[in-house]
CSV table of C-alpha atoms in Angstrom, one decimal:
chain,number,residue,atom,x,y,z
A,224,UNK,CA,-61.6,11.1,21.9
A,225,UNK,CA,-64.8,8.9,21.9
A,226,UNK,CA,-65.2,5.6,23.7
A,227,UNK,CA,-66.7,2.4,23.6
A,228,UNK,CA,-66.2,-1.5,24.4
A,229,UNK,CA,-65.2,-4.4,22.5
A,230,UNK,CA,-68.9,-6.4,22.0
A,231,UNK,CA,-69.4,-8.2,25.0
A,232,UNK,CA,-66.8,-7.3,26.9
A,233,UNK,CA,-65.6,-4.8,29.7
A,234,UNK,CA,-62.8,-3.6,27.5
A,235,UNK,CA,-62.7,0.2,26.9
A,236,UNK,CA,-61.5,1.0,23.6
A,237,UNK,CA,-61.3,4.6,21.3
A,238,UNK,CA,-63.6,4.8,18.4
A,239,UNK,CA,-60.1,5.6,16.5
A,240,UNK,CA,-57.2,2.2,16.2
A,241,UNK,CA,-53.8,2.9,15.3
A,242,UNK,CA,-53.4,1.2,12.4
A,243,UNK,CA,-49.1,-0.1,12.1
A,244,UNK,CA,-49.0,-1.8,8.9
A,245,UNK,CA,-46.3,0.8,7.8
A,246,UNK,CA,-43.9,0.8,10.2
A,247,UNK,CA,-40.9,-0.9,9.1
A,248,UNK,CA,-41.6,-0.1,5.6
A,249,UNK,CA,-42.4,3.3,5.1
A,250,UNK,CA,-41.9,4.6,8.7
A,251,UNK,CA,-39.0,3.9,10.5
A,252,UNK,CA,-39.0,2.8,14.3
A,253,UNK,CA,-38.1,6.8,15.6
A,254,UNK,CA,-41.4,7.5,13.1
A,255,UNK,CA,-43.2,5.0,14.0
A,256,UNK,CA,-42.9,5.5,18.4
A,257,UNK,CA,-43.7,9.1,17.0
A,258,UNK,CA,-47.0,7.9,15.7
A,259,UNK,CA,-48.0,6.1,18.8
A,260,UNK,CA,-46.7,8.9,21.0
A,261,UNK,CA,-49.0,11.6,19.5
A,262,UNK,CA,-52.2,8.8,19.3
A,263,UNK,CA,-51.4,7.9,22.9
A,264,UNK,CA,-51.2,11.6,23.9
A,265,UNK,CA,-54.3,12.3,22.5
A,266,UNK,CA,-57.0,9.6,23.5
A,267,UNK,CA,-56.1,6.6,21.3
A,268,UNK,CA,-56.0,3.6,23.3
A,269,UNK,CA,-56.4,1.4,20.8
A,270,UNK,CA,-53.2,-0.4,18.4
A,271,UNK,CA,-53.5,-2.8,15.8
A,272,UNK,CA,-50.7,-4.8,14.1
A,273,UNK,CA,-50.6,-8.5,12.7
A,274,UNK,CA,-47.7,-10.9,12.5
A,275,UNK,CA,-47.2,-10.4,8.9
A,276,UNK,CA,-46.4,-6.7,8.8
A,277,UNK,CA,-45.0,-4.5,7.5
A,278,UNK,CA,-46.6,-3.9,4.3
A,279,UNK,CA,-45.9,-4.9,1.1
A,280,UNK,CA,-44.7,-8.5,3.2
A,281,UNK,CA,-41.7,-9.9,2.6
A,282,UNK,CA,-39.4,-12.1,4.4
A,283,UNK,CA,-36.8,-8.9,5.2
A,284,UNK,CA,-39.6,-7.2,7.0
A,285,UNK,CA,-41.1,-10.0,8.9
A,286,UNK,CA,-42.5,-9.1,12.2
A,287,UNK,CA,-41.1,-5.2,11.7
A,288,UNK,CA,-43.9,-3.7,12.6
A,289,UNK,CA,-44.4,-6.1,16.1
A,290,UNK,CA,-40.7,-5.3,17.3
A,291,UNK,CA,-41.7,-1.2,17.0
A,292,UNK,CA,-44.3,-1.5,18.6
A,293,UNK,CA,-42.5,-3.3,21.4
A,294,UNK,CA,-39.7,-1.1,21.7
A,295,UNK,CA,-42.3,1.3,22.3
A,296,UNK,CA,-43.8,-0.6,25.0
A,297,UNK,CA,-40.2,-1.4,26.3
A,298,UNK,CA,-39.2,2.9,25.9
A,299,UNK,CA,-42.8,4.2,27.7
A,300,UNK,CA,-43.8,1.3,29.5
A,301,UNK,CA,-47.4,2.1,28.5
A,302,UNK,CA,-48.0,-1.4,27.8
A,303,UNK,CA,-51.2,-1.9,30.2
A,304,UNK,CA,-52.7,1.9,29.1
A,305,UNK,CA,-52.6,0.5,25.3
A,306,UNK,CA,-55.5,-2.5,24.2
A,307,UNK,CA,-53.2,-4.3,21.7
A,308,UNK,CA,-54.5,-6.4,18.8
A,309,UNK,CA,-52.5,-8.5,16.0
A,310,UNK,CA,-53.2,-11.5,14.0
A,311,UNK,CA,-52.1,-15.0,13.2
A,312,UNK,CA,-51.6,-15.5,9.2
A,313,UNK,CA,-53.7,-18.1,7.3
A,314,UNK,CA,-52.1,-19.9,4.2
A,315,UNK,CA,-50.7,-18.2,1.7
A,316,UNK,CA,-47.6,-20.1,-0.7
A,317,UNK,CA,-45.7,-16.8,-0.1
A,318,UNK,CA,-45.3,-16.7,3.4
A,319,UNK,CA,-43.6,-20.0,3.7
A,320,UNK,CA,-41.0,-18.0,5.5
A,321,UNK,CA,-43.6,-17.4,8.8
A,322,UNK,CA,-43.2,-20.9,9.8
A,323,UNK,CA,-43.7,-24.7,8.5
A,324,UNK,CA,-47.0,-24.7,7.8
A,325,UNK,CA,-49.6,-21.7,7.8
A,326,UNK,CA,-52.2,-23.1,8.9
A,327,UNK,CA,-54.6,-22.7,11.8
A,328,UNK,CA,-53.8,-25.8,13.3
A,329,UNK,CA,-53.1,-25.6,17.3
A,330,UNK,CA,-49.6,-26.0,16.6
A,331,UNK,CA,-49.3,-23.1,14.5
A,332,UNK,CA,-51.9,-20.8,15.9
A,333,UNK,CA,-49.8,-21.3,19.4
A,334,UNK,CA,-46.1,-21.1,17.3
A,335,UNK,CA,-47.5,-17.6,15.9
A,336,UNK,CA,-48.8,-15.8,19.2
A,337,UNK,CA,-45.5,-17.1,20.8
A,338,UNK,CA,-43.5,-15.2,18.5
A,339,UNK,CA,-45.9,-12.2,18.7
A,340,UNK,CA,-45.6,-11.9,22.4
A,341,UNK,CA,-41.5,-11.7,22.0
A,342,UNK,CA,-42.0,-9.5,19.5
A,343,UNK,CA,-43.9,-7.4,21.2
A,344,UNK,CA,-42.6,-7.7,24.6
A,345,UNK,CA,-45.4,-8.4,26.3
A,346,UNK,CA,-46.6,-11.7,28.4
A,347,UNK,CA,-50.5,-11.4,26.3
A,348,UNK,CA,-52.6,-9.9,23.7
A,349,UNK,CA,-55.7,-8.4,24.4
A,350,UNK,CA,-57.5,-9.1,20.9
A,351,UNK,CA,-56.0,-11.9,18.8
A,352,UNK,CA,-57.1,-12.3,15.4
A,353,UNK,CA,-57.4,-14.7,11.9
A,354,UNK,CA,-56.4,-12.5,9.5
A,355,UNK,CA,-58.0,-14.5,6.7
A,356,UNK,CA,-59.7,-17.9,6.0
A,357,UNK,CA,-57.6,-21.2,5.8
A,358,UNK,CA,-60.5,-22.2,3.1
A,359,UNK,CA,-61.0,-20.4,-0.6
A,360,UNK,CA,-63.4,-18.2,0.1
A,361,UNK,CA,-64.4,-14.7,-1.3
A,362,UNK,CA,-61.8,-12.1,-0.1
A,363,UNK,CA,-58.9,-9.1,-0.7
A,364,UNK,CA,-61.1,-7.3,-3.5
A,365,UNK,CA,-63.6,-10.7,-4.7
A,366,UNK,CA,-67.3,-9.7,-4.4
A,367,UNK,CA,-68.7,-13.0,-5.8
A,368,UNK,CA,-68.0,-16.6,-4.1
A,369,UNK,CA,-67.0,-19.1,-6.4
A,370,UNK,CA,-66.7,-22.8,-6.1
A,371,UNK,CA,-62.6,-24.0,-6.5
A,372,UNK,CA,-61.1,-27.4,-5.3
A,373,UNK,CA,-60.3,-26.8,-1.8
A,374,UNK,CA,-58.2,-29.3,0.5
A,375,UNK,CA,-59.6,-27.4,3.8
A,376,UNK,CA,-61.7,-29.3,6.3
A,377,UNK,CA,-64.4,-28.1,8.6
A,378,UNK,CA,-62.2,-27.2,11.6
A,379,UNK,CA,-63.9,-24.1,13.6
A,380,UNK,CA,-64.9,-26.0,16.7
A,381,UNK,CA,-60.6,-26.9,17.1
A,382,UNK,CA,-59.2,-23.5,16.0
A,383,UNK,CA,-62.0,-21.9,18.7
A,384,UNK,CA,-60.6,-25.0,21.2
A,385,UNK,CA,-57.3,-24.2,20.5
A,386,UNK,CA,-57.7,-20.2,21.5
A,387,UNK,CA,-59.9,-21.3,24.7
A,388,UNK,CA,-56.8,-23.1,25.8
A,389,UNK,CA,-54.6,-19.8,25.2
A,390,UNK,CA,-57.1,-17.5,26.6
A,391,UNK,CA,-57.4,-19.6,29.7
A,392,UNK,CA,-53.2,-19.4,30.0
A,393,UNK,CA,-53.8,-15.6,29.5
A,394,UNK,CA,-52.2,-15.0,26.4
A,395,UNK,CA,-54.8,-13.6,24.8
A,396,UNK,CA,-57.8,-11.9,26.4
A,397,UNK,CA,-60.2,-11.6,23.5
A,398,UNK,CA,-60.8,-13.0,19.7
A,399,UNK,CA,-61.7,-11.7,16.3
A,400,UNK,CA,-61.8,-12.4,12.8
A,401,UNK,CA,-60.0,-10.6,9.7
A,402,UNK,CA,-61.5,-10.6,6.2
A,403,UNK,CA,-64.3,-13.3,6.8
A,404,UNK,CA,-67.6,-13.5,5.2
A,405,UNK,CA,-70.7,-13.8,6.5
A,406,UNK,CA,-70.9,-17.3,6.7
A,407,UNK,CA,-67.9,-18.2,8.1
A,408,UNK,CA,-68.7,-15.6,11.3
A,409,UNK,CA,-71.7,-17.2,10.9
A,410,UNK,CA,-70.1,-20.7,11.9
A,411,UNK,CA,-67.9,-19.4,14.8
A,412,UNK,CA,-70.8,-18.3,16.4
A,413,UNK,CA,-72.7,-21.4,16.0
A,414,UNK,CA,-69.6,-23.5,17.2
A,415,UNK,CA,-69.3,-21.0,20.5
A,416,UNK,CA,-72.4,-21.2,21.3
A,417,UNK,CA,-73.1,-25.1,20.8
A,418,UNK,CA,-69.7,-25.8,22.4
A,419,UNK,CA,-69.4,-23.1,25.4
A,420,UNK,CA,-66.2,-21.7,23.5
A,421,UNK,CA,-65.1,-18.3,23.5
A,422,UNK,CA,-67.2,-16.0,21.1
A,423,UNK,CA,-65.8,-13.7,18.3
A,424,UNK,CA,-65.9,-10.3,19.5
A,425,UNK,CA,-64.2,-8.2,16.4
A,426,UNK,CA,-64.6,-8.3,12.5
A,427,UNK,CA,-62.0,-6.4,10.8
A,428,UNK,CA,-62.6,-5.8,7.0
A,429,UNK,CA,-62.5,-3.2,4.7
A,430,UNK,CA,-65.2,-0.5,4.7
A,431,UNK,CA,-65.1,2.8,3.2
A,432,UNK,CA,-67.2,5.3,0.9
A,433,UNK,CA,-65.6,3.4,-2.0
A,434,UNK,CA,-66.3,0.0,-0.6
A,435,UNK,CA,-69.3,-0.6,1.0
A,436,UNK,CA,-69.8,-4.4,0.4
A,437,UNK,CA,-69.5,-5.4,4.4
A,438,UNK,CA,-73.1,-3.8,4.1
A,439,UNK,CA,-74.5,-6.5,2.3
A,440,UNK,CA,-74.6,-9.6,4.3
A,441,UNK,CA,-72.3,-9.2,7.0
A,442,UNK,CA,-73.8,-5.8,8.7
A,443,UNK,CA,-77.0,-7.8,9.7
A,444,UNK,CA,-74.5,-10.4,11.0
A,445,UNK,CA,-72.8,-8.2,13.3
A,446,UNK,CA,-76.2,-5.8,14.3
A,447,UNK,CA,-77.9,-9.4,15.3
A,448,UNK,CA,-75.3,-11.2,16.7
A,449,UNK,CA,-73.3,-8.0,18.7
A,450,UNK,CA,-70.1,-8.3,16.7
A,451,UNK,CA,-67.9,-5.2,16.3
A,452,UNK,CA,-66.8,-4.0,12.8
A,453,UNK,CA,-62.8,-2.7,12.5
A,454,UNK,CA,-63.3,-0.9,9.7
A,455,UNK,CA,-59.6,-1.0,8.2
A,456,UNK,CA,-58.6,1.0,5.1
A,457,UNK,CA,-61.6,3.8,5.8
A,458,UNK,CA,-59.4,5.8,3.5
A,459,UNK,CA,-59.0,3.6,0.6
A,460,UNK,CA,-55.0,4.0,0.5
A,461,UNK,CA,-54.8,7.2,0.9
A,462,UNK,CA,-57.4,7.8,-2.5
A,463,UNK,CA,-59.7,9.3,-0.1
A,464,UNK,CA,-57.7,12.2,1.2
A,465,UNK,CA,-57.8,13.4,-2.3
A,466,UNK,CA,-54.0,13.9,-3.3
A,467,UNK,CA,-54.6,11.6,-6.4
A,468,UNK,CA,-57.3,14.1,-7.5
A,469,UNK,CA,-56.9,15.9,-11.3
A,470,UNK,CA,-54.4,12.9,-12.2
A,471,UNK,CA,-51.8,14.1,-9.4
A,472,UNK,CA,-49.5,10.9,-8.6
A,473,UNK,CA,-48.0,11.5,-5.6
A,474,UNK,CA,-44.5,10.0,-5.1
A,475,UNK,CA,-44.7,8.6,-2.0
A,476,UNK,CA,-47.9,7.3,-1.8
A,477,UNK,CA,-48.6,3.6,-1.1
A,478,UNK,CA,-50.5,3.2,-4.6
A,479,UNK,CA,-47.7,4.9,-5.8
A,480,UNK,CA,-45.0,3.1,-3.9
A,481,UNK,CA,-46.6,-0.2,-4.6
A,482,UNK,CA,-48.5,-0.3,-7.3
A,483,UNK,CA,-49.5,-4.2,-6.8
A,484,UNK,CA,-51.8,-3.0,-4.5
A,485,UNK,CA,-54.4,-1.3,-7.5
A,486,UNK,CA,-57.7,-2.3,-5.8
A,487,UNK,CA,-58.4,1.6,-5.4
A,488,UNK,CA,-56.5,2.7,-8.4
A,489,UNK,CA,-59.2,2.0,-10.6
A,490,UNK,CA,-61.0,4.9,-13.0
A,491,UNK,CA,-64.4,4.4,-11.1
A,492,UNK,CA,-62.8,5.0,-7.9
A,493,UNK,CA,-61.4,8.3,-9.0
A,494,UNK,CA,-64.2,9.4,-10.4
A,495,UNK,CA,-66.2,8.3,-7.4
A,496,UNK,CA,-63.9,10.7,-5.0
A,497,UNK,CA,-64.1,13.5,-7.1
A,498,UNK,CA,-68.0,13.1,-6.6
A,499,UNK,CA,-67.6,12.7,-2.9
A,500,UNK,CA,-64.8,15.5,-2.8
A,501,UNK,CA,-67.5,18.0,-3.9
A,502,UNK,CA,-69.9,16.9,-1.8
A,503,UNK,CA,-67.3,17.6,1.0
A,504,UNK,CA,-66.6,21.1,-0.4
A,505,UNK,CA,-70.4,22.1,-0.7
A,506,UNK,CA,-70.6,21.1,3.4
A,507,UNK,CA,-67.2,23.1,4.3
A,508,UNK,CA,-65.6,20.3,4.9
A,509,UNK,CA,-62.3,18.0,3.8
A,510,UNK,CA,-62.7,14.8,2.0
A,511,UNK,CA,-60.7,12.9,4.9
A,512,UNK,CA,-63.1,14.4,7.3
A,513,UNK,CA,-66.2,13.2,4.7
A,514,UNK,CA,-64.6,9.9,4.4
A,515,UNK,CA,-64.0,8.5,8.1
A,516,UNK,CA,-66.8,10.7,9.2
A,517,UNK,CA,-68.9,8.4,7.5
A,518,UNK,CA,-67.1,5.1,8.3
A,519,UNK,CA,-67.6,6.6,12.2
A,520,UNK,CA,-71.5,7.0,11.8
A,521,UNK,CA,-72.3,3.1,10.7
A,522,UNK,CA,-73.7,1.7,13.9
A,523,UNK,CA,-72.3,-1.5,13.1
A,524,UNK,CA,-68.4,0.2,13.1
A,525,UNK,CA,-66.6,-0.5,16.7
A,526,UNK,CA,-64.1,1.3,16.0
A,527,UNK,CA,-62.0,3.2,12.5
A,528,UNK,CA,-58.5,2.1,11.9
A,529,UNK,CA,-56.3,4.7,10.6
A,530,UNK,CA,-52.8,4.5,9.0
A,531,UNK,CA,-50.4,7.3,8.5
A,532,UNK,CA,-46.5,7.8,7.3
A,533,UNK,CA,-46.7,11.6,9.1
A,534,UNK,CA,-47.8,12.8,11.9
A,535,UNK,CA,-49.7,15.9,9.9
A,536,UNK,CA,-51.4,13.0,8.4
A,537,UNK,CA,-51.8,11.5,11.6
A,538,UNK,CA,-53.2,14.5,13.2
A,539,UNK,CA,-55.9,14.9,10.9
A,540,UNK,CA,-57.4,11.2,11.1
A,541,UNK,CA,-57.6,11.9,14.6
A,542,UNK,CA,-59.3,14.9,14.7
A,543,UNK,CA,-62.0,14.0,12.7
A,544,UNK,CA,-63.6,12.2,15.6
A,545,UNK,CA,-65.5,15.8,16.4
A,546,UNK,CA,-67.0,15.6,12.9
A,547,UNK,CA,-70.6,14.4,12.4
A,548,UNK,CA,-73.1,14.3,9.0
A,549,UNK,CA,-76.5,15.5,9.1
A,550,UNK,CA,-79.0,13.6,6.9
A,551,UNK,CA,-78.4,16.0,4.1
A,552,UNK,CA,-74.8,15.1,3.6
A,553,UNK,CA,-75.6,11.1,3.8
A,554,UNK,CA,-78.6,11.5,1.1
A,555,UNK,CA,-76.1,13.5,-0.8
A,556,UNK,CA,-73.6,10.7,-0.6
A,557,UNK,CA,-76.2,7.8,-1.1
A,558,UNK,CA,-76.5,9.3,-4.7
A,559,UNK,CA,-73.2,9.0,-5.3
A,560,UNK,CA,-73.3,5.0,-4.1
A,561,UNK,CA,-76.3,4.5,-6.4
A,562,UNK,CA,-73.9,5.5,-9.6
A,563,UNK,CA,-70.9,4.1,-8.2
A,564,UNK,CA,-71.7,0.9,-6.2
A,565,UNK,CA,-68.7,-0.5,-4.4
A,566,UNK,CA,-65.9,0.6,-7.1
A,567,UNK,CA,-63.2,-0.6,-5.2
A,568,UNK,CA,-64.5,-4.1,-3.2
């Protein structure tokens, strides 16, 4: 396993995150300790989970994936050998379930972490993050900002007041964002540093050969300002191991499972991982290993979060963190970006 730190911090965490978003949906609690055994047992130090999880959410599965994962800790007691992150939900009219109001008012923001912590049976969190904006903003698949009627007020200088307060009761250790854009990092990091308030450390949004719009805008943010990128779905789904090649529809596959989620279903997107699935062949290697490979060699990328529902799946996310791409292999995929820009943002 490779290493490195959170931005700014003395926290040592793998270049690989256990993504969790599945258990209590498509893995089940004996799977899903399974998953985190194997990680663990092979260098991965590094969970992340959110609030909202499992995946699809829904009010039966609630906080699924935060009990697992403290059953785990209760089971191994490898609670202080693991660097945990979740999140705290923004609004959404579907998720009126979470609590009274999602918002990221201190009362809410405090509310959520408390239940986390029970959840996961432990007494802090070592990276807490917003997993989306409270305001409309450009997010979850929208490349283009557009202007709507938006009740939201300015509030970063109280939501980064209200996690100094948490961080100095040592709930949470560190802080990150979730599907922001560049201004709104932009703005937290103004607000820390004008107010002496504790700085964003994390960015976690999608990246992948498929979607590569955290390039434009937000990877000068982070290379400027020391912000690490969580690069979450690095395999688009699942599209990006190359089982939906030559039409196959695999039945248990989350695009297949859920077909809501069709931001990497689209004919572009196939037709760009056949591309990059040649390009894989004519370098002896497998798509996965093409795919995070080159999430792994952006210099703005902290660390790759990987999701599994088996452990041979599992097994071969992890091992890819031996694999590196010569300059050949990235001219040879830049082509392919130039014909297909971003088919799945």
């Amino acid at each position: 396993m490779k290493y490195t730190n959170l931005p700014n911090t003395e926290t040592k965490i793998s270049k690989i995150c256990l993504g969790t978003m599945t258990f209590g949906e498509q893995n089940t609690e004996a799977e899903g300790h399974s998953q985190m055994d194997y990680a663990f047992e092979n260098g991965v130090n590094f969970f992340d989970t959110a609030e909202m999880y499992s995946v699809p959410a829904r009010q039966e599965t609630y906080g699924s994936t935060e009990k697992i994962i403290g059953t785990w800790f209760k089971k191994t007691g490898n609670r202080e050998n693991i660097v945990l992150a979740t999140k705290v939900a923004g609004p959404n009219p579907n998720f009126t379930y979470m609590r009274e109001k999602n918002d990221f008012s201190p009362k809410s923001i405090t509310f959520a972490l408390e239940q986390s912590l029970q959840r996961l049976q432990t007494e802090y969190v070592d990276l807490y993050q917003l997993h989306w904006p409270e305001r409309k903003s450009n997010m979850f698949g929208s490349l283009g900002f557009k202007v709507q009627e938006d009740a939201w007020e300015d509030n970063f200088q109280s939501v980064l007041e209200c996690l100094q307060g948490l961080i100095r009761q040592g709930k949470i250790r560190n802080i990150g964002v979730s599907n922001e854009t560049p201004w709104g990092l932009m703005r937290f990091l103004e607000e820390s540093k004008k107010h002496n308030l504790p700085r964003m450390a994390t960015i976690q949004n999608p990246y992948s050969l498929v979607n590569r719009s955290f390039e434009v805008g937000l990877s000068e943010v982070c290379h400027r300002e020391n912000v690490g990128l969580l690069a979450y779905s690095p395999m688009a789904f699942g599209v990006l191991s190359g089982k939906f090649l030559n039409g196959a529809t695999p039945p248990n596959a989350r695009i297949s499972l859920f077909p809501q989620f069709a931001r990497y279903n689209g004919e572009n997107t196939r037709e760009a991982t056949k591309r990059y699935n040649e390009i894989a062949l004519d370098f002896g290697l497998t798509l996965t290993e093409l795919s995070l490979a080159f999430v792994a060699h952006q210099s703005f990328v902290t660390s790759t979060i990987i999701g599994a529902t088996t452990l041979k799946q599992l097994k071969e996310n992890i091992d890819t963190i031996g694999v590196s791409l010569n300059e050949n292999i990235l001219l040879e995929i830049e082509k392919i970006q130039s014909i297909f820009p971003n088919p799945a943002p």
